[in-house]
C-alpha positions as a printed NumPy array, in Angstrom:
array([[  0.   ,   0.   ,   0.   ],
       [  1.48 ,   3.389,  -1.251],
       [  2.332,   5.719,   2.256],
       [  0.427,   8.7  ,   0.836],
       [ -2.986,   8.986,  -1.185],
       [ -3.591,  12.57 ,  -3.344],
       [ -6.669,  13.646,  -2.089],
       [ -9.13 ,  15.356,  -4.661],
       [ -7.178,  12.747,  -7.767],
       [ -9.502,  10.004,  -8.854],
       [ -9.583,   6.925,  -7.854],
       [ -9.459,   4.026, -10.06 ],
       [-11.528,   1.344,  -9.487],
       [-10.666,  -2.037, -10.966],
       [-13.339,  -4.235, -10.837],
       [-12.732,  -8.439, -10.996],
       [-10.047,  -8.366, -13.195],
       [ -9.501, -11.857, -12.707],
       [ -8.213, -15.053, -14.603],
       [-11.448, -16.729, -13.759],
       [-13.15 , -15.107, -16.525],
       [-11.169, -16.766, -19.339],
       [-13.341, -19.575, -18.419],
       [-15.226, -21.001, -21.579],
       [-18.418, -21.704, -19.386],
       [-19.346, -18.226, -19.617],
       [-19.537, -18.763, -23.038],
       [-18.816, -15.491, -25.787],
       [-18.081, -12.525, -24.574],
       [-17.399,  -8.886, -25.89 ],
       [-14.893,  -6.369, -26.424],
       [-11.319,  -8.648, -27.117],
       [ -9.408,  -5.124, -26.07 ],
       [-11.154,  -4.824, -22.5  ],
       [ -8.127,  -6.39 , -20.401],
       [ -5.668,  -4.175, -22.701],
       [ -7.595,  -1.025, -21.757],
       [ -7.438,  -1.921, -18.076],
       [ -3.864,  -2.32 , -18.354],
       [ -3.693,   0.908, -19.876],
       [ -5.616,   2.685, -17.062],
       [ -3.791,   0.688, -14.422],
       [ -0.307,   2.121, -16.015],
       [ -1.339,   5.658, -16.068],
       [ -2.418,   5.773, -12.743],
       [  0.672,   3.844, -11.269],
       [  2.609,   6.266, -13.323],
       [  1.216,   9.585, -11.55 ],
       [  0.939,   8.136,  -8.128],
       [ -2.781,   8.709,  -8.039],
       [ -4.974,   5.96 ,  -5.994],
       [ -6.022,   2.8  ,  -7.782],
       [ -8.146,   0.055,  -5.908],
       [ -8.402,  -3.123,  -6.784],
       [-11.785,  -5.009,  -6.427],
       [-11.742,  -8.785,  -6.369],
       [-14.712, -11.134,  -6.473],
       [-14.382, -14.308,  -4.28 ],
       [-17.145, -16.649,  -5.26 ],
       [-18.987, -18.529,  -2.53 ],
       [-19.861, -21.043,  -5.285],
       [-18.316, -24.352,  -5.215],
       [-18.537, -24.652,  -9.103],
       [-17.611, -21.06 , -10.048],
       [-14.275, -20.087, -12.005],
       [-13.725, -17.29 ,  -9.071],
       [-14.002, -19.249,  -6.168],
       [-10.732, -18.634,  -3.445],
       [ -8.147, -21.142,  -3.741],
       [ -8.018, -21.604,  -7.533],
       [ -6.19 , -19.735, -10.271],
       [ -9.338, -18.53 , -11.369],
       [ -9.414, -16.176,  -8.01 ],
       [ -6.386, -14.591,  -9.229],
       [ -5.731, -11.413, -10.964],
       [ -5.281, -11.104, -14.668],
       [ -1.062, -10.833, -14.955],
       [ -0.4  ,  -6.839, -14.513],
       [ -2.932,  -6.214, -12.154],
       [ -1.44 ,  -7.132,  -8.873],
       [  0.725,  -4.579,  -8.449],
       [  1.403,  -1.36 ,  -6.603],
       [ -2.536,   0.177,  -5.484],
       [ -3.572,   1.864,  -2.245],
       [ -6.795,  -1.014,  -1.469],
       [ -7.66 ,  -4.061,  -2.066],
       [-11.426,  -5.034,  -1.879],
       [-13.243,  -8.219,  -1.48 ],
       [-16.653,  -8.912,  -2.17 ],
       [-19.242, -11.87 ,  -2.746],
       [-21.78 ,  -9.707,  -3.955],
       [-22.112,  -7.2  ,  -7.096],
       [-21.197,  -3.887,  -5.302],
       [-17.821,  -3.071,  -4.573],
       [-19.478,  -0.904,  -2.322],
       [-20.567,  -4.111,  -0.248],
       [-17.282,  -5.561,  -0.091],
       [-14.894,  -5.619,   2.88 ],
       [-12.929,  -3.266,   4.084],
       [-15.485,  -0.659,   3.537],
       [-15.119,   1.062,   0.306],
       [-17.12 ,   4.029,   1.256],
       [-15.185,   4.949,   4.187],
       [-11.793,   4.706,   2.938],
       [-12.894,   6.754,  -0.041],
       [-14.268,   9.484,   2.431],
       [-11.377,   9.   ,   5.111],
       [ -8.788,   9.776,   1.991],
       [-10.493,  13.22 ,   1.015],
       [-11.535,  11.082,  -2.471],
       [-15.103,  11.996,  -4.475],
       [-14.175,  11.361,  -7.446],
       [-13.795,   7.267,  -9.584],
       [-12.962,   5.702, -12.58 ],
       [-14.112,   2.718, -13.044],
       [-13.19 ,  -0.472, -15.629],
       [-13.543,  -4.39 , -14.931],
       [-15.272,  -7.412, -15.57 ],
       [-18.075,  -7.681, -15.798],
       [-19.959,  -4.711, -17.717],
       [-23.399,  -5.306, -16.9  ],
       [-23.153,  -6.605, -13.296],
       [-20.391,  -5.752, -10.93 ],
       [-19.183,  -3.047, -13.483],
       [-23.1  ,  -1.221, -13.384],
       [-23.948,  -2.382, -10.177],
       [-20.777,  -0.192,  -8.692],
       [-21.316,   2.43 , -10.988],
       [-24.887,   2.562,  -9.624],
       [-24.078,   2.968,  -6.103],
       [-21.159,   5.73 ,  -6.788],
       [-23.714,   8.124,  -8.47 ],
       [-26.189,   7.476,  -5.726],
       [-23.389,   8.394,  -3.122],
       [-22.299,  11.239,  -4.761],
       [-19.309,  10.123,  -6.56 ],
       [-18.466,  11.897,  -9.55 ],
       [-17.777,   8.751, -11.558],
       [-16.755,   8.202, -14.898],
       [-17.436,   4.487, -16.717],
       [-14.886,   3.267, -18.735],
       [-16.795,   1.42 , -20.673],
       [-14.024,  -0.123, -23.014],
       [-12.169,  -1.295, -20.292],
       [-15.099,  -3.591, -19.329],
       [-16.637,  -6.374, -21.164],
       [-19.54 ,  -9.307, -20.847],
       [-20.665, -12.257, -21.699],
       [-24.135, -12.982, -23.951],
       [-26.801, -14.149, -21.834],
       [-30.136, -15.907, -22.087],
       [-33.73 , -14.014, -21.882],
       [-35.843, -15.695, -20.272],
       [-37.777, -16.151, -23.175],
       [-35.377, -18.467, -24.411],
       [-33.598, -15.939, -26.872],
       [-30.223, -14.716, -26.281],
       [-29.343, -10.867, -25.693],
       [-25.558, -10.606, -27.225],
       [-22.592,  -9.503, -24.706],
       [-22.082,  -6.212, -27.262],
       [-26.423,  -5.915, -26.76 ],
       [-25.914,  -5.681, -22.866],
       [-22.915,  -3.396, -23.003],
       [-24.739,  -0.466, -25.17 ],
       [-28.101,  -0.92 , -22.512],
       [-25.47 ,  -0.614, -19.454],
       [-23.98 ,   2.607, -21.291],
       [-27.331,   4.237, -21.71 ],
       [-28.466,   3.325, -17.963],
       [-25.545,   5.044, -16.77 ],
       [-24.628,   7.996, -18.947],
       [-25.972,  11.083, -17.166],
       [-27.852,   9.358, -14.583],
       [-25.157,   7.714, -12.321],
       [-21.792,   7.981, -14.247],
       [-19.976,   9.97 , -17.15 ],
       [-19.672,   6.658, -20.151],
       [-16.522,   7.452, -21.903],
       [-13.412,   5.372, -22.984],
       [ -9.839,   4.564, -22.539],
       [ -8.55 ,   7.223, -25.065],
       [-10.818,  10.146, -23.499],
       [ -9.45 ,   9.236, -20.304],
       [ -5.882,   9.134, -20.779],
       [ -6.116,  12.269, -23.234],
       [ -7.445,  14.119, -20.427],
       [ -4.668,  13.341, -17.941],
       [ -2.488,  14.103, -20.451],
       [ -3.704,  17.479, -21.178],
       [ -4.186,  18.162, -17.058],
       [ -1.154,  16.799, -16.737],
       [  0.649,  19.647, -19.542],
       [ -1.725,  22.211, -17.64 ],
       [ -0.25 ,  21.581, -14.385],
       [  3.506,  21.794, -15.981],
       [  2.472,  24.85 , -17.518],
       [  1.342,  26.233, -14.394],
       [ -2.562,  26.464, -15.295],
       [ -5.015,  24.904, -12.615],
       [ -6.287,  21.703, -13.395],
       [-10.225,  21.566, -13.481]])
């Protein structure tokens, strides 16, 4: 854990990037750049010092790809590295995970999160959900998520790249900014020539 967070810099919030989801039972997925974009977001935010947690899903399912004390459980490689929290949950919500993600957010002076993962349409939106309904000023990197097709229940099946547009129109404007890797890193690099120039940053 680094020895000093920068209050008022986002967090990053890095949401089940784990192994587990390579796992063919989920069956096809979306967006074949997602853990690349991660990696991306993870690097920039290593590189400036500013506060990354990672969120890890420990299934309580004897049959599930995530369950503790598997590979599965594991990070994707690049993600265990240097970050400020780590966060377990058995549920959706980061926000319902242990320690309490709400706290150490306040504690550290932080209100504002980016956040990219696995999966889009659950743990993803589910966080996202409960950050706007905090207060967080959140931004939803929605290339640096994916998901997996999944049956209707009347019998037909909504695609992965279906469930990922619905998720960005739920949350755009409602409980999250929906943007993408680029947009995100462009920005830090322009705040980032502001501050060397001597101009606030917004």
């Amino acid at each position: 854990m680094w020895a000093s967070i920068r209050a008022g810099r986002p967090a990053l919030l890095v949401i089940d990037a784990q192994r587990g989801f390579a796992d063919p039972s989920w069956g096809p997925r979306d967006n074949p750049d997602a853990e690349a974009n991660i990696l991306r977001l993870v690097d920039a935010w290593r590189a400036a010092g500013d506060p990354i947690v990672l969120v890890r899903h420990d299934s309580q399912l004897p049959e599930s790809p995530l369950r503790p004390g598997q590979d599965g459980n594991d990070f994707i490689d690049g993600i265990d590295g240097p970050h400020d929290l780590l966060v377990t949950k058995t549920v959706n919500s980061a926000f319902l995970g242990t320690p309490a993600l709400d706290d150490w957010l306040r504690a550290a002076g932080i209100d504002s999160l980016t956040i990219c993962g696995i999966t889009t349409n659950h743990c993803c939106e589910t966080t996202a959900r409960m950050a706007g309904n905090l207060g967080y000023d959140t931004d939803f990197v929605i290339d640096a998520t994916h998901t997996f097709d999944r049956a209707a229940a009347d019998g037909t099946v909504v695609t992965a790249s279906e469930l990922s547009r619905i998720t960005g129109v739920n949350l755009d404007g409602e409980f999250a900014r929906v943007t993408t890797t680029a947009a995100v890193l462009g920005e830090r690099a322009a705040g980032g020539a502001a501050a060397a120039d001597g101009a606030p940053r917004d």
